[in-house]
Amino acid sequence: MSCDILLLPGIPQDLATRLHAIGLNNSDKLLTAVSTPATRAELAHRLQVSPGDLLALGRTAELIRIHGIGSLYADILAFVGIRSISGLATCDPEQLQRTLKAVAPDGVVFRTPGPREVRRWVEEAQSMGSILQE
């Protein structure tokens, strides 16, 4: 699943605007553009940002590829310290679901993901792997 670059958690508005201007208007396009150290460095130079910042955004874009996560849950996952596919893949699903319920209970967010949904996220992260070369 892809999201508009303007909705990508953690992206400064001015950077999102500059990415839009060069045709990188969604998370999938950004992920492709930052997938290797060389392409990340080139884009970082062009945009006058650090390659590390682009890597962090790429990790978020990867999380959004998992069915059901989207920009809201990617933001909540980052809040609890999960900022990458590999980080999600190593989580205990039950513990993660309890943590999410504690920090984002129903009503604060549309709904807290249930245990089966979180388990599916973790399993998908384990099978998907990262396309980002670090």
XYZ file of C-alpha atoms in Angstrom:
134
model
C 0.000 0.000 0.000
C 1.250 3.454 -0.811
C 0.420 6.819 0.707
C 0.770 10.365 -0.516
C 4.186 11.714 0.365
C 2.520 14.568 2.260
C 1.013 12.009 4.672
C 4.244 10.101 5.335
C 4.898 10.242 9.086
C 7.969 12.231 10.049
C 8.398 14.077 6.772
C 8.900 17.832 7.045
C 6.414 19.792 4.937
C 9.133 21.571 2.945
C 10.802 18.268 2.033
C 7.474 16.733 1.016
C 6.852 19.722 -1.242
C 10.301 19.376 -2.851
C 9.782 15.647 -3.374
C 6.406 16.323 -4.992
C 8.073 18.833 -7.311
C 10.437 16.171 -8.677
C 7.720 13.548 -9.121
C 8.224 11.579 -5.906
C 4.654 12.058 -4.755
C 3.983 8.799 -2.928
C 5.703 6.450 -0.515
C 6.349 3.734 -3.127
C 8.151 6.151 -5.442
C 10.195 7.474 -2.535
C 11.102 3.945 -1.453
C 12.361 3.114 -4.936
C 14.333 6.366 -5.093
C 16.129 5.743 -1.783
C 16.586 1.972 -1.985
C 20.372 2.001 -2.476
C 23.103 4.050 -0.806
C 24.051 5.536 -4.190
C 20.539 6.666 -5.121
C 19.986 7.929 -1.577
C 23.198 9.977 -1.682
C 22.327 11.420 -5.086
C 18.818 12.411 -3.988
C 20.117 13.776 -0.679
C 22.590 15.982 -2.544
C 19.870 17.164 -4.933
C 17.492 18.016 -2.079
C 20.188 19.220 0.344
C 19.201 16.787 3.093
C 21.147 14.006 4.748
C 21.125 10.479 3.330
C 20.275 9.325 6.866
C 17.077 11.374 6.833
C 16.100 9.786 3.518
C 16.910 6.325 4.886
C 14.598 6.957 7.852
C 11.805 8.041 5.501
C 12.468 4.979 3.350
C 12.054 2.746 6.391
C 8.702 4.373 7.112
C 7.670 3.963 3.472
C 8.511 0.269 3.767
C 6.345 -0.156 6.858
C 3.418 1.361 4.978
C 3.707 -1.413 2.375
C 2.419 -3.877 4.977
C -1.303 -4.392 4.523
C -3.264 -2.475 7.150
C -0.499 -0.270 8.537
C -0.910 2.969 6.568
C 0.435 6.318 7.697
C -1.439 6.455 11.026
C -0.247 3.098 12.332
C 3.270 3.704 10.954
C 3.354 6.851 13.070
C 2.141 4.973 16.155
C 4.654 2.171 15.537
C 7.431 4.773 15.351
C 6.186 6.235 18.635
C 6.693 2.847 20.316
C 10.130 2.433 18.728
C 9.370 0.345 15.638
C 10.734 2.232 12.674
C 11.540 -0.496 10.145
C 10.431 -3.769 8.608
C 13.238 -5.568 10.422
C 12.176 -4.008 13.725
C 8.598 -5.137 13.216
C 9.712 -8.620 12.133
C 11.396 -9.211 15.500
C 8.409 -8.167 17.616
C 6.330 -10.448 19.760
C 2.847 -9.843 18.276
C 0.968 -10.158 21.572
C 3.288 -7.770 23.397
C 3.174 -5.297 20.511
C -0.624 -5.364 20.458
C -0.760 -4.674 24.209
C 1.705 -1.801 23.778
C -0.317 -0.309 20.926
C -3.515 -0.574 22.972
C -1.806 1.208 25.874
C -0.463 4.119 23.814
C -3.319 4.427 21.316
C -6.554 3.105 22.829
C -9.812 2.977 20.901
C -11.214 6.476 20.685
C -7.790 8.121 20.580
C -7.238 6.479 17.218
C -10.029 5.124 15.048
C -9.387 1.684 16.509
C -6.513 -0.181 18.044
C -5.414 -3.083 15.833
C -6.434 -6.438 17.257
C -4.127 -9.348 18.075
C -4.744 -11.166 14.757
C -4.037 -8.022 12.762
C -0.784 -7.316 14.611
C 0.273 -10.957 14.207
C -0.348 -10.642 10.453
C 1.782 -7.455 10.347
C 4.664 -9.238 12.056
C 4.348 -12.302 9.819
C 4.218 -10.130 6.700
C 7.295 -8.199 7.857
C 9.122 -11.495 8.417
C 8.261 -12.790 4.954
C 8.668 -9.480 3.128
C 12.114 -8.430 4.214
C 13.593 -5.037 3.463
C 14.367 -3.749 -0.010
C 16.460 -0.940 1.450
C 20.180 -1.465 1.120
C 21.833 0.094 4.115
